[in-house]
PDB file of C-alpha atoms in Angstrom:
ATOM      1  CA  MET T   1       7.898   9.246  21.967  1.00 40.00           C
ATOM      2  CA  GLY T   2      11.293   8.589  20.460  1.00 56.00           C
ATOM      3  CA  GLU T   3      12.156   5.521  18.461  1.00 76.00           C
ATOM      4  CA  ARG T   4      12.984   2.402  20.498  1.00 84.00           C
ATOM      5  CA  MET T   5      16.640   1.637  20.989  1.00 93.00           C
ATOM      6  CA  ARG T   6      17.836  -1.512  19.228  1.00 96.00           C
ATOM      7  CA  ILE T   7      20.265  -4.071  20.656  1.00 97.00           C
ATOM      8  CA  LEU T   8      21.662  -6.586  18.202  1.00 98.00           C
ATOM      9  CA  ALA T   9      23.380  -9.843  19.150  1.00 98.00           C
ATOM     10  CA  LEU T  10      25.643 -11.641  16.676  1.00 98.00           C
ATOM     11  CA  SER T  11      26.057 -15.342  17.389  1.00 97.00           C
ATOM     12  CA  ALA T  12      28.877 -17.383  15.864  1.00 97.00           C
ATOM     13  CA  GLY T  13      27.639 -20.519  17.627  1.00 96.00           C
ATOM     14  CA  ARG T  14      25.121 -23.253  16.913  1.00 95.00           C
ATOM     15  CA  ARG T  15      21.373 -22.871  17.226  1.00 96.00           C
ATOM     16  CA  ASP T  16      20.464 -23.507  20.904  1.00 95.00           C
ATOM     17  CA  GLY T  17      24.141 -23.903  21.780  1.00 96.00           C
ATOM     18  CA  ASN T  18      25.780 -22.359  24.840  1.00 96.00           C
ATOM     19  CA  CYS T  19      26.738 -19.216  22.965  1.00 96.00           C
ATOM     20  CA  GLU T  20      23.236 -18.576  21.644  1.00 97.00           C
ATOM     21  CA  VAL T  21      21.355 -19.288  24.873  1.00 97.00           C
ATOM     22  CA  LEU T  22      23.622 -16.972  26.850  1.00 97.00           C
ATOM     23  CA  LEU T  23      23.259 -14.255  24.233  1.00 98.00           C
ATOM     24  CA  LYS T  24      19.484 -14.608  24.580  1.00 98.00           C
ATOM     25  CA  GLU T  25      19.763 -14.267  28.365  1.00 97.00           C
ATOM     26  CA  ALA T  26      21.773 -11.071  27.868  1.00 98.00           C
ATOM     27  CA  LEU T  27      19.236  -9.743  25.363  1.00 98.00           C
ATOM     28  CA  LEU T  28      16.310 -10.509  27.661  1.00 97.00           C
ATOM     29  CA  ALA T  29      17.984  -8.716  30.555  1.00 97.00           C
ATOM     30  CA  ALA T  30      18.769  -5.718  28.361  1.00 97.00           C
ATOM     31  CA  ARG T  31      15.237  -5.594  26.997  1.00 96.00           C
ATOM     32  CA  ASP T  32      13.635  -5.948  30.416  1.00 95.00           C
ATOM     33  CA  SER T  33      15.737  -3.173  31.946  1.00 92.00           C
ATOM     34  CA  SER T  34      15.485  -0.662  29.103  1.00 93.00           C
ATOM     35  CA  GLY T  35      12.571  -1.564  26.850  1.00 93.00           C
ATOM     36  CA  ALA T  36      14.999  -1.760  23.936  1.00 94.00           C
ATOM     37  CA  GLN T  37      14.224  -3.879  20.902  1.00 95.00           C
ATOM     38  CA  ALA T  38      16.301  -7.089  21.075  1.00 96.00           C
ATOM     39  CA  GLU T  39      17.331  -9.066  17.986  1.00 97.00           C
ATOM     40  CA  LEU T  40      19.756 -11.875  17.178  1.00 98.00           C
ATOM     41  CA  ILE T  41      21.566 -12.822  13.980  1.00 98.00           C
ATOM     42  CA  ARG T  42      23.045 -16.294  13.561  1.00 98.00           C
ATOM     43  CA  LEU T  43      26.230 -15.909  11.548  1.00 97.00           C
ATOM     44  CA  ASN T  44      25.947 -19.562  10.510  1.00 96.00           C
ATOM     45  CA  GLU T  45      22.768 -18.672   8.626  1.00 97.00           C
ATOM     46  CA  LEU T  46      24.569 -16.043   6.551  1.00 97.00           C
ATOM     47  CA  ASP T  47      26.639 -16.411   3.415  1.00 96.00           C
ATOM     48  CA  LEU T  48      29.930 -14.818   4.486  1.00 96.00           C
ATOM     49  CA  ARG T  49      32.727 -15.509   2.042  1.00 96.00           C
ATOM     50  CA  PRO T  50      36.204 -15.765   3.596  1.00 95.00           C
ATOM     51  CA  CYS T  51      38.712 -12.975   3.148  1.00 95.00           C
ATOM     52  CA  THR T  52      41.155 -13.670   0.289  1.00 95.00           C
ATOM     53  CA  GLY T  53      43.940 -11.432   1.585  1.00 94.00           C
ATOM     54  CA  CYS T  54      43.853  -9.235  -1.525  1.00 94.00           C
ATOM     55  CA  GLU T  55      44.403  -6.070   0.586  1.00 92.00           C
ATOM     56  CA  GLY T  56      41.892  -4.187  -1.527  1.00 93.00           C
ATOM     57  CA  CYS T  57      40.239  -2.710   1.571  1.00 94.00           C
ATOM     58  CA  MET T  58      43.468  -1.568   3.207  1.00 91.00           C
ATOM     59  CA  LYS T  59      44.947  -0.205  -0.019  1.00 92.00           C
ATOM     60  CA  GLY T  60      41.808   1.862  -0.427  1.00 92.00           C
ATOM     61  CA  LEU T  61      41.906   3.158   3.135  1.00 91.00           C
ATOM     62  CA  ILE T  62      45.566   4.201   3.052  1.00 90.00           C
ATOM     63  CA  ALA T  63      44.914   5.980  -0.265  1.00 91.00           C
ATOM     64  CA  GLY T  64      42.072   7.979   1.287  1.00 91.00           C
ATOM     65  CA  GLN T  65      39.419   6.055  -0.636  1.00 94.00           C
ATOM     66  CA  GLU T  66      36.389   4.060   0.545  1.00 95.00           C
ATOM     67  CA  GLY T  67      38.273   0.841   1.296  1.00 94.00           C
ATOM     68  CA  ARG T  68      35.235  -1.416   1.027  1.00 95.00           C
ATOM     69  CA  CYS T  69      35.754  -5.188   0.698  1.00 95.00           C
ATOM     70  CA  VAL T  70      35.954  -6.157  -2.977  1.00 94.00           C
ATOM     71  CA  LEU T  71      34.018  -9.398  -2.455  1.00 95.00           C
ATOM     72  CA  THR T  72      30.417  -9.129  -3.592  1.00 93.00           C
ATOM     73  CA  GLY T  73      27.304 -11.261  -3.787  1.00 95.00           C
ATOM     74  CA  ASP T  74      27.153 -12.464  -0.171  1.00 96.00           C
ATOM     75  CA  ASP T  75      25.404 -11.250   2.998  1.00 97.00           C
ATOM     76  CA  PHE T  76      28.208  -9.050   4.330  1.00 97.00           C
ATOM     77  CA  PRO T  77      26.694  -5.724   3.170  1.00 96.00           C
ATOM     78  CA  TRP T  78      23.356  -6.691   4.757  1.00 97.00           C
ATOM     79  CA  LEU T  79      25.118  -7.529   8.008  1.00 98.00           C
ATOM     80  CA  LEU T  80      26.938  -4.195   8.041  1.00 97.00           C
ATOM     81  CA  ASP T  81      23.613  -2.428   7.555  1.00 97.00           C
ATOM     82  CA  GLN T  82      22.126  -4.304  10.521  1.00 97.00           C
ATOM     83  CA  VAL T  83      25.096  -3.328  12.681  1.00 97.00           C
ATOM     84  CA  LEU T  84      24.819   0.285  11.580  1.00 96.00           C
ATOM     85  CA  GLN T  85      21.148   0.446  12.574  1.00 96.00           C
ATOM     86  CA  ALA T  86      21.840  -0.955  16.060  1.00 97.00           C
ATOM     87  CA  ASP T  87      22.426   1.156  19.164  1.00 97.00           C
ATOM     88  CA  GLY T  88      23.869  -1.732  21.168  1.00 97.00           C
ATOM     89  CA  LEU T  89      25.915  -4.684  19.972  1.00 98.00           C
ATOM     90  CA  ILE T  90      26.641  -7.974  21.751  1.00 98.00           C
ATOM     91  CA  LEU T  91      29.005 -10.426  20.098  1.00 98.00           C
ATOM     92  CA  GLY T  92      29.091 -14.098  21.063  1.00 97.00           C
ATOM     93  CA  ALA T  93      31.200 -17.076  19.992  1.00 97.00           C
ATOM     94  CA  PRO T  94      32.080 -20.595  21.088  1.00 96.00           C
ATOM     95  CA  ILE T  95      35.725 -21.298  21.863  1.00 96.00           C
ATOM     96  CA  TYR T  96      37.724 -23.929  19.967  1.00 94.00           C
ATOM     97  CA  ASP T  97      41.301 -24.573  21.169  1.00 92.00           C
ATOM     98  CA  LEU T  98      41.973 -21.270  22.959  1.00 93.00           C
ATOM     99  CA  ILE T  99      40.389 -18.988  20.320  1.00 95.00           C
ATOM    100  CA  PRO T 100      36.885 -18.202  18.996  1.00 96.00           C
ATOM    101  CA  CYS T 101      35.515 -20.450  16.261  1.00 96.00           C
ATOM    102  CA  GLY T 102      36.332 -19.959  12.582  1.00 95.00           C
ATOM    103  CA  ARG T 103      33.033 -18.234  11.831  1.00 96.00           C
ATOM    104  CA  LEU T 104      34.008 -15.435  14.189  1.00 96.00           C
ATOM    105  CA  ILE T 105      37.457 -15.178  12.609  1.00 96.00           C
ATOM    106  CA  THR T 106      35.838 -14.909   9.169  1.00 96.00           C
ATOM    107  CA  LEU T 107      33.774 -11.996  10.455  1.00 97.00           C
ATOM    108  CA  LEU T 108      36.880 -10.400  11.982  1.00 96.00           C
ATOM    109  CA  ASN T 109      38.772 -10.619   8.679  1.00 96.00           C
ATOM    110  CA  ARG T 110      35.893  -9.269   6.605  1.00 96.00           C
ATOM    111  CA  ALA T 111      35.114  -6.482   9.088  1.00 95.00           C
ATOM    112  CA  LEU T 112      38.336  -4.745   8.106  1.00 92.00           C
ATOM    113  CA  GLY T 113      36.660  -4.115   4.752  1.00 94.00           C
ATOM    114  CA  ALA T 114      33.568  -2.434   6.201  1.00 95.00           C
ATOM    115  CA  GLY T 115      34.547   0.727   4.363  1.00 95.00           C
ATOM    116  CA  ARG T 116      35.182   4.331   5.321  1.00 94.00           C
ATOM    117  CA  THR T 117      31.515   5.353   5.088  1.00 96.00           C
ATOM    118  CA  HIS T 118      30.471   2.626   7.547  1.00 96.00           C
ATOM    119  CA  ARG T 119      33.359   3.432   9.884  1.00 94.00           C
ATOM    120  CA  ASP T 120      32.562   7.138   9.934  1.00 94.00           C
ATOM    121  CA  ALA T 121      28.848   6.494  10.482  1.00 96.00           C
ATOM    122  CA  CYS T 122      29.621   4.248  13.464  1.00 95.00           C
ATOM    123  CA  ARG T 123      31.942   6.867  14.946  1.00 94.00           C
ATOM    124  CA  THR T 124      29.267   9.525  14.534  1.00 94.00           C
ATOM    125  CA  ARG T 125      26.794   7.458  16.562  1.00 92.00           C
ATOM    126  CA  PRO T 126      28.925   5.232  18.845  1.00 94.00           C
ATOM    127  CA  LYS T 127      27.430   1.911  19.854  1.00 97.00           C
ATOM    128  CA  ILE T 128      27.470   0.369  23.306  1.00 97.00           C
ATOM    129  CA  ALA T 129      29.083  -3.039  22.919  1.00 98.00           C
ATOM    130  CA  ALA T 130      29.934  -6.177  24.849  1.00 98.00           C
ATOM    131  CA  ALA T 131      31.117  -9.686  24.046  1.00 97.00           C
ATOM    132  CA  LEU T 132      30.900 -13.178  25.488  1.00 97.00           C
ATOM    133  CA  ALA T 133      32.411 -16.529  24.624  1.00 97.00           C
ATOM    134  CA  VAL T 134      31.862 -20.029  25.968  1.00 96.00           C
ATOM    135  CA  GLY T 135      34.244 -22.980  25.872  1.00 95.00           C
ATOM    136  CA  GLY T 136      34.175 -26.576  26.970  1.00 94.00           C
ATOM    137  CA  SER T 137      37.259 -26.331  29.186  1.00 93.00           C
ATOM    138  CA  ASP T 138      39.755 -23.798  30.524  1.00 92.00           C
ATOM    139  CA  TRP T 139      41.400 -23.499  27.079  1.00 92.00           C
ATOM    140  CA  THR T 140      40.156 -19.937  26.596  1.00 92.00           C
ATOM    141  CA  ASP T 141      43.202 -17.677  26.965  1.00 91.00           C
ATOM    142  CA  PHE T 142      43.411 -15.980  23.548  1.00 92.00           C
ATOM    143  CA  THR T 143      39.692 -15.485  23.057  1.00 94.00           C
ATOM    144  CA  GLU T 144      39.018 -12.155  24.719  1.00 93.00           C
ATOM    145  CA  PRO T 145      41.332 -10.005  22.545  1.00 92.00           C
ATOM    146  CA  LEU T 146      39.883 -11.518  19.359  1.00 94.00           C
ATOM    147  CA  LEU T 147      36.355 -10.666  20.475  1.00 95.00           C
ATOM    148  CA  GLN T 148      37.457  -7.117  21.218  1.00 93.00           C
ATOM    149  CA  ILE T 149      39.175  -6.530  17.871  1.00 94.00           C
ATOM    150  CA  THR T 150      36.148  -7.915  16.012  1.00 96.00           C
ATOM    151  CA  LEU T 151      33.917  -5.385  17.759  1.00 96.00           C
ATOM    152  CA  THR T 152      36.458  -2.650  17.075  1.00 92.00           C
ATOM    153  CA  ASN T 153      36.625  -3.384  13.335  1.00 93.00           C
ATOM    154  CA  LEU T 154      32.894  -3.971  12.948  1.00 96.00           C
ATOM    155  CA  ALA T 155      31.748  -0.819  14.771  1.00 96.00           C
ATOM    156  CA  LYS T 156      34.493   1.796  14.938  1.00 94.00           C
ATOM    157  CA  GLY T 157      34.227   4.021  17.969  1.00 93.00           C
ATOM    158  CA  CYS T 158      32.061   1.595  19.920  1.00 95.00           C
ATOM    159  CA  VAL T 159      32.263   1.744  23.698  1.00 95.00           C
ATOM    160  CA  VAL T 160      32.935  -1.761  25.006  1.00 96.00           C
ATOM    161  CA  VAL T 161      31.446  -1.905  28.505  1.00 97.00           C
ATOM    162  CA  ASP T 162      31.905  -5.595  29.286  1.00 97.00           C
ATOM    163  CA  ARG T 163      33.480  -8.860  28.111  1.00 96.00           C
ATOM    164  CA  LEU T 164      32.952 -12.354  29.489  1.00 96.00           C
ATOM    165  CA  VAL T 165      34.777 -15.600  28.749  1.00 95.00           C
ATOM    166  CA  ALA T 166      33.618 -18.819  30.400  1.00 95.00           C
ATOM    167  CA  GLY T 167      34.783 -22.418  30.150  1.00 94.00           C
ATOM    168  CA  GLY T 168      33.549 -25.763  31.403  1.00 94.00           C
ATOM    169  CA  ASN T 169      30.460 -26.082  29.216  1.00 94.00           C
ATOM    170  CA  THR T 170      30.862 -28.973  26.794  1.00 92.00           C
ATOM    171  CA  ALA T 171      27.272 -30.020  26.044  1.00 95.00           C
ATOM    172  CA  PRO T 172      24.851 -27.764  24.116  1.00 92.00           C
ATOM    173  CA  ALA T 173      22.988 -25.296  26.343  1.00 95.00           C
ATOM    174  CA  MET T 174      24.436 -26.737  29.564  1.00 96.00           C
ATOM    175  CA  ALA T 175      25.606 -23.247  30.547  1.00 96.00           C
ATOM    176  CA  LEU T 176      22.004 -22.670  31.640  1.00 96.00           C
ATOM    177  CA  LEU T 177      22.674 -24.991  34.593  1.00 96.00           C
ATOM    178  CA  ASP T 178      25.204 -22.502  36.002  1.00 96.00           C
ATOM    179  CA  ASN T 179      23.049 -19.956  37.820  1.00 97.00           C
ATOM    180  CA  GLY T 180      26.033 -17.745  38.555  1.00 97.00           C
ATOM    181  CA  LEU T 181      27.069 -17.638  34.917  1.00 97.00           C
ATOM    182  CA  VAL T 182      23.521 -16.902  33.755  1.00 97.00           C
ATOM    183  CA  GLU T 183      23.242 -14.002  36.177  1.00 98.00           C
ATOM    184  CA  ARG T 184      26.676 -12.696  35.111  1.00 97.00           C
ATOM    185  CA  VAL T 185      25.521 -12.733  31.480  1.00 97.00           C
ATOM    186  CA  ARG T 186      22.346 -10.875  32.441  1.00 98.00           C
ATOM    187  CA  VAL T 187      24.536  -8.261  34.140  1.00 98.00           C
ATOM    188  CA  LEU T 188      26.419  -7.911  30.841  1.00 98.00           C
ATOM    189  CA  GLY T 189      23.136  -7.320  29.032  1.00 98.00           C
ATOM    190  CA  ARG T 190      22.001  -4.726  31.548  1.00 97.00           C
ATOM    191  CA  ARG T 191      25.332  -2.914  31.255  1.00 97.00           C
ATOM    192  CA  VAL T 192      24.801  -2.569  27.524  1.00 97.00           C
ATOM    193  CA  ALA T 193      21.255  -1.317  28.080  1.00 97.00           C
ATOM    194  CA  ASP T 194      22.367   1.166  30.736  1.00 96.00           C
ATOM    195  CA  GLY T 195      24.795   2.779  28.308  1.00 96.00           C
ATOM    196  CA  LEU T 196      22.312   3.299  25.482  1.00 95.00           C
ATOM    197  CA  PRO T 197      20.815   6.662  26.510  1.00 94.00           C
ATOM    198  CA  HIS T 198      24.200   8.403  26.895  1.00 93.00           C
ATOM    199  CA  PRO T 199      26.974   6.611  24.949  1.00 93.00           C
ATOM    200  CA  ASP T 200      29.306   9.569  25.525  1.00 92.00           C
ATOM    201  CA  GLN T 201      29.217   8.764  29.248  1.00 95.00           C
ATOM    202  CA  ALA T 202      29.519   4.977  28.972  1.00 95.00           C
ATOM    203  CA  VAL T 203      32.645   3.398  30.445  1.00 95.00           C
ATOM    204  CA  TRP T 204      34.163  -0.033  30.926  1.00 96.00           C
ATOM    205  CA  GLN T 205      32.405  -1.965  33.725  1.00 95.00           C
ATOM    206  CA  GLY T 206      33.866  -5.453  33.360  1.00 93.00           C
ATOM    207  CA  GLU T 207      36.630  -7.140  35.291  1.00 90.00           C
ATOM    208  CA  ASP T 208      40.003  -5.379  35.283  1.00 88.00           C
ATOM    209  CA  GLY T 209      42.753  -7.048  33.285  1.00 89.00           C
ATOM    210  CA  LEU T 210      46.470  -6.385  33.559  1.00 92.00           C
ATOM    211  CA  CYS T 211      46.336  -3.588  30.988  1.00 93.00           C
ATOM    212  CA  PRO T 212      44.450  -0.565  32.363  1.00 92.00           C
ATOM    213  CA  VAL T 213      44.004   0.793  28.828  1.00 93.00           C
ATOM    214  CA  CYS T 214      42.162  -2.124  27.157  1.00 92.00           C
ATOM    215  CA  HIS T 215      41.735  -4.487  30.153  1.00 93.00           C
ATOM    216  CA  CYS T 216      43.499  -7.372  28.395  1.00 91.00           C
ATOM    217  CA  GLY T 217      44.819  -9.998  30.797  1.00 90.00           C
ATOM    218  CA  LEU T 218      47.967 -10.813  28.793  1.00 91.00           C
ATOM    219  CA  LEU T 219      51.414  -9.180  28.690  1.00 93.00           C
ATOM    220  CA  ARG T 220      54.389  -9.552  26.340  1.00 94.00           C
ATOM    221  CA  PRO T 221      57.827  -9.326  28.043  1.00 95.00           C
ATOM    222  CA  LEU T 222      60.318  -6.925  26.438  1.00 96.00           C
ATOM    223  CA  GLY T 223      63.312  -7.551  28.698  1.00 95.00           C
ATOM    224  CA  GLY T 224      63.929  -6.557  32.274  1.00 94.00           C
ATOM    225  CA  MET T 225      60.778  -5.063  33.741  1.00 94.00           C
ATOM    226  CA  ALA T 226      59.596  -3.697  30.396  1.00 96.00           C
ATOM    227  CA  ALA T 227      56.471  -5.190  28.834  1.00 96.00           C
ATOM    228  CA  ALA T 228      53.760  -4.475  26.299  1.00 96.00           C
ATOM    229  CA  CYS T 229      50.087  -5.309  26.008  1.00 95.00           C
ATOM    230  CA  PRO T 230      49.812  -7.720  23.053  1.00 93.00           C
ATOM    231  CA  PHE T 231      46.371  -6.373  22.201  1.00 91.00           C
ATOM    232  CA  CYS T 232      46.446  -2.576  22.302  1.00 93.00           C
ATOM    233  CA  GLY T 233      50.244  -2.409  21.924  1.00 94.00           C
ATOM    234  CA  VAL T 234      50.815  -0.063  24.867  1.00 96.00           C
ATOM    235  CA  ARG T 235      54.303  -0.317  26.350  1.00 97.00           C
ATOM    236  CA  GLY T 236      55.191   0.134  29.979  1.00 96.00           C
ATOM    237  CA  THR T 237      56.768  -1.531  32.984  1.00 96.00           C
ATOM    238  CA  VAL T 238      55.811  -4.359  35.285  1.00 95.00           C
ATOM    239  CA  ASP T 239      55.583  -3.579  38.996  1.00 93.00           C
ATOM    240  CA  VAL T 240      55.550  -6.263  41.672  1.00 90.00           C
ATOM    241  CA  SER T 241      56.266  -4.035  44.664  1.00 88.00           C
ATOM    242  CA  GLY T 242      52.701  -4.234  45.898  1.00 82.00           C
ATOM    243  CA  GLY T 243      52.782  -7.991  46.349  1.00 84.00           C
ATOM    244  CA  GLY T 244      51.057  -8.672  43.033  1.00 88.00           C
ATOM    245  CA  LEU T 245      51.633  -8.165  39.334  1.00 91.00           C
ATOM    246  CA  ALA T 246      50.765  -4.720  37.983  1.00 93.00           C
ATOM    247  CA  PHE T 247      51.365  -3.105  34.595  1.00 95.00           C
ATOM    248  CA  GLN T 248      52.101   0.608  34.411  1.00 95.00           C
ATOM    249  CA  PRO T 249      51.679   1.963  30.865  1.00 95.00           C
ATOM    250  CA  ASP T 250      53.872   4.721  29.512  1.00 96.00           C
ATOM    251  CA  PRO T 251      51.542   7.746  29.017  1.00 96.00           C
ATOM    252  CA  ALA T 252      52.971   8.600  25.582  1.00 96.00           C
ATOM    253  CA  SER T 253      52.476   5.014  24.431  1.00 96.00           C
ATOM    254  CA  ALA T 254      48.966   4.877  25.874  1.00 95.00           C
ATOM    255  CA  ALA T 255      48.021   7.996  23.880  1.00 94.00           C
ATOM    256  CA  ARG T 256      48.808   6.103  20.662  1.00 95.00           C
ATOM    257  CA  GLU T 257      47.348   2.698  21.527  1.00 94.00           C
ATOM    258  CA  ARG T 258      46.497   0.648  18.461  1.00 92.00           C
ATOM    259  CA  PHE T 259      42.791   1.384  18.342  1.00 89.00           C
ATOM    260  CA  SER T 260      42.930   5.118  19.001  1.00 90.00           C
ATOM    261  CA  PRO T 261      42.776   7.489  16.008  1.00 90.00           C
ATOM    262  CA  ALA T 262      46.511   8.108  16.383  1.00 93.00           C
ATOM    263  CA  GLY T 263      47.246   4.400  16.611  1.00 93.00           C
ATOM    264  CA  GLU T 264      45.153   3.663  13.537  1.00 90.00           C
ATOM    265  CA  ALA T 265      47.027   6.380  11.639  1.00 91.00           C
ATOM    266  CA  ASP T 266      50.339   4.806  12.713  1.00 93.00           C
ATOM    267  CA  HIS T 267      49.143   1.407  11.474  1.00 92.00           C
ATOM    268  CA  GLN T 268      48.131   2.752   8.096  1.00 92.00           C
ATOM    269  CA  ALA T 269      51.444   4.616   7.801  1.00 93.00           C
ATOM    270  CA  ASP T 270      53.322   1.350   8.424  1.00 94.00           C
ATOM    271  CA  ILE T 271      51.346  -0.411   5.697  1.00 93.00           C
ATOM    272  CA  ARG T 272      51.800   2.511   3.325  1.00 93.00           C
ATOM    273  CA  ALA T 273      55.577   2.370   3.872  1.00 94.00           C
ATOM    274  CA  ALA T 274      55.634  -1.395   3.241  1.00 94.00           C
ATOM    275  CA  HIS T 275      53.810  -0.972  -0.076  1.00 93.00           C
ATOM    276  CA  ALA T 276      56.228   1.799  -1.047  1.00 94.00           C
ATOM    277  CA  LYS T 277      59.161  -0.534  -0.368  1.00 95.00           C
ATOM    278  CA  ALA T 278      57.578  -3.223  -2.556  1.00 94.00           C
ATOM    279  CA  ARG T 279      57.045  -0.752  -5.411  1.00 94.00           C
ATOM    280  CA  ALA T 280      60.600   0.563  -5.154  1.00 97.00           C
ATOM    281  CA  ASN T 281      61.954  -2.976  -5.478  1.00 97.00           C
ATOM    282  CA  ALA T 282      59.420  -4.299  -7.967  1.00 96.00           C
ATOM    283  CA  GLY T 283      62.008  -5.601 -10.444  1.00 96.00           C
ATOM    284  CA  GLU T 284      64.011  -7.512  -7.863  1.00 95.00           C
ATOM    285  CA  LEU T 285      60.843  -8.861  -6.272  1.00 96.00           C
ATOM    286  CA  LYS T 286      59.550 -10.097  -9.644  1.00 95.00           C
ATOM    287  CA  ALA T 287      62.805 -11.945 -10.348  1.00 94.00           C
ATOM    288  CA  ARG T 288      62.838 -13.640  -6.955  1.00 94.00           C
ATOM    289  CA  LEU T 289      59.184 -14.580  -7.225  1.00 95.00           C
ATOM    290  CA  GLU T 290      59.612 -16.073 -10.700  1.00 94.00           C
ATOM    291  CA  ARG T 291      62.182 -18.560  -9.419  1.00 92.00           C
ATOM    292  CA  LEU T 292      59.654 -19.870  -6.903  1.00 92.00           C
ATOM    293  CA  ARG T 293      56.822 -19.914  -9.421  1.00 93.00           C
ATOM    294  CA  ARG T 294      58.816 -22.357 -11.512  1.00 91.00           C
ATOM    295  CA  PHE T 295      59.016 -24.616  -8.478  1.00 91.00           C
ATOM    296  CA  GLU T 296      55.482 -26.057  -8.230  1.00 88.00           C
ATOM    297  CA  PRO T 297      55.314 -29.000  -5.791  1.00 91.00           C
ATOM    298  CA  VAL T 298      51.608 -28.469  -5.125  1.00 88.00           C
ATOM    299  CA  ARG T 299      49.386 -31.504  -4.667  1.00 89.00           C
ATOM    300  CA  ARG T 300      45.612 -31.427  -5.150  1.00 89.00           C
ATOM    301  CA  PRO T 301      42.769 -33.908  -4.703  1.00 91.00           C
ATOM    302  CA  PRO T 302      41.948 -35.854  -7.889  1.00 90.00           C
ATOM    303  CA  THR T 303      38.679 -33.946  -8.187  1.00 89.00           C
ATOM    304  CA  ARG T 304      40.580 -30.620  -8.313  1.00 80.00           C
ATOM    305  CA  GLN T 305      43.137 -31.528 -10.970  1.00 72.00           C
TER     306      GLN T 305
END
């Protein structure tokens, strides 16, 4: 017999909170339908230092180097190893004021520094992925894209088969009272499990968004009937002739969406050009910066003086 498949859930929520209990429902459904090993990591139990914005990871990547995060001594390398060993990945987070909680954002920022070796290994063995988030009200609108980009950075090449965002659950674990929501989460888990045997055949199975490329439900107007998906960056036109709102991507733009290999190359080229501009104007930049360094109106708590 082959080795059991492994599905890993990452929870950015509290122990026994809505996020965690729904992740467990998804894991149970996935395990029951596939026999896969199901495990959960609480991000709040890990030491994950916040990104400092040093750009060490991106500078390394655009130079063709490893591009691993320069921060050391915390649990991030262990977490990357757990992700790498998983066949399926389910990400969960509570929602605070329209977006996922800060712990999820910390993971998103650090995931950019996973390194070339980790990225290539994930692409070689693509993971089946899904995400869910739970909020206390209908203030959820910007959550779904942030879940998606975290999965994308953490496990390059993953096939995201489902995403779910739900509001209206203010008290811990009260989402369990919503039978429809619990069953929807179990469907999400089964969709991950169903994709495990043949990741090359796995496809999106969640609700359609406005963008047919990434299924995001948001659009950015560009004037007239032109618009762009704020998540994958695809440009196109809005069509209302059918009695509803539809977005028709431009095929050339869709081929270079942000998270495709071509789109990632475009992104790194943009950053490379920006660094070249800074180097070419290093003297002028130093002079302008020095003027502001002499102006130091910073206040600190007495204990930090």
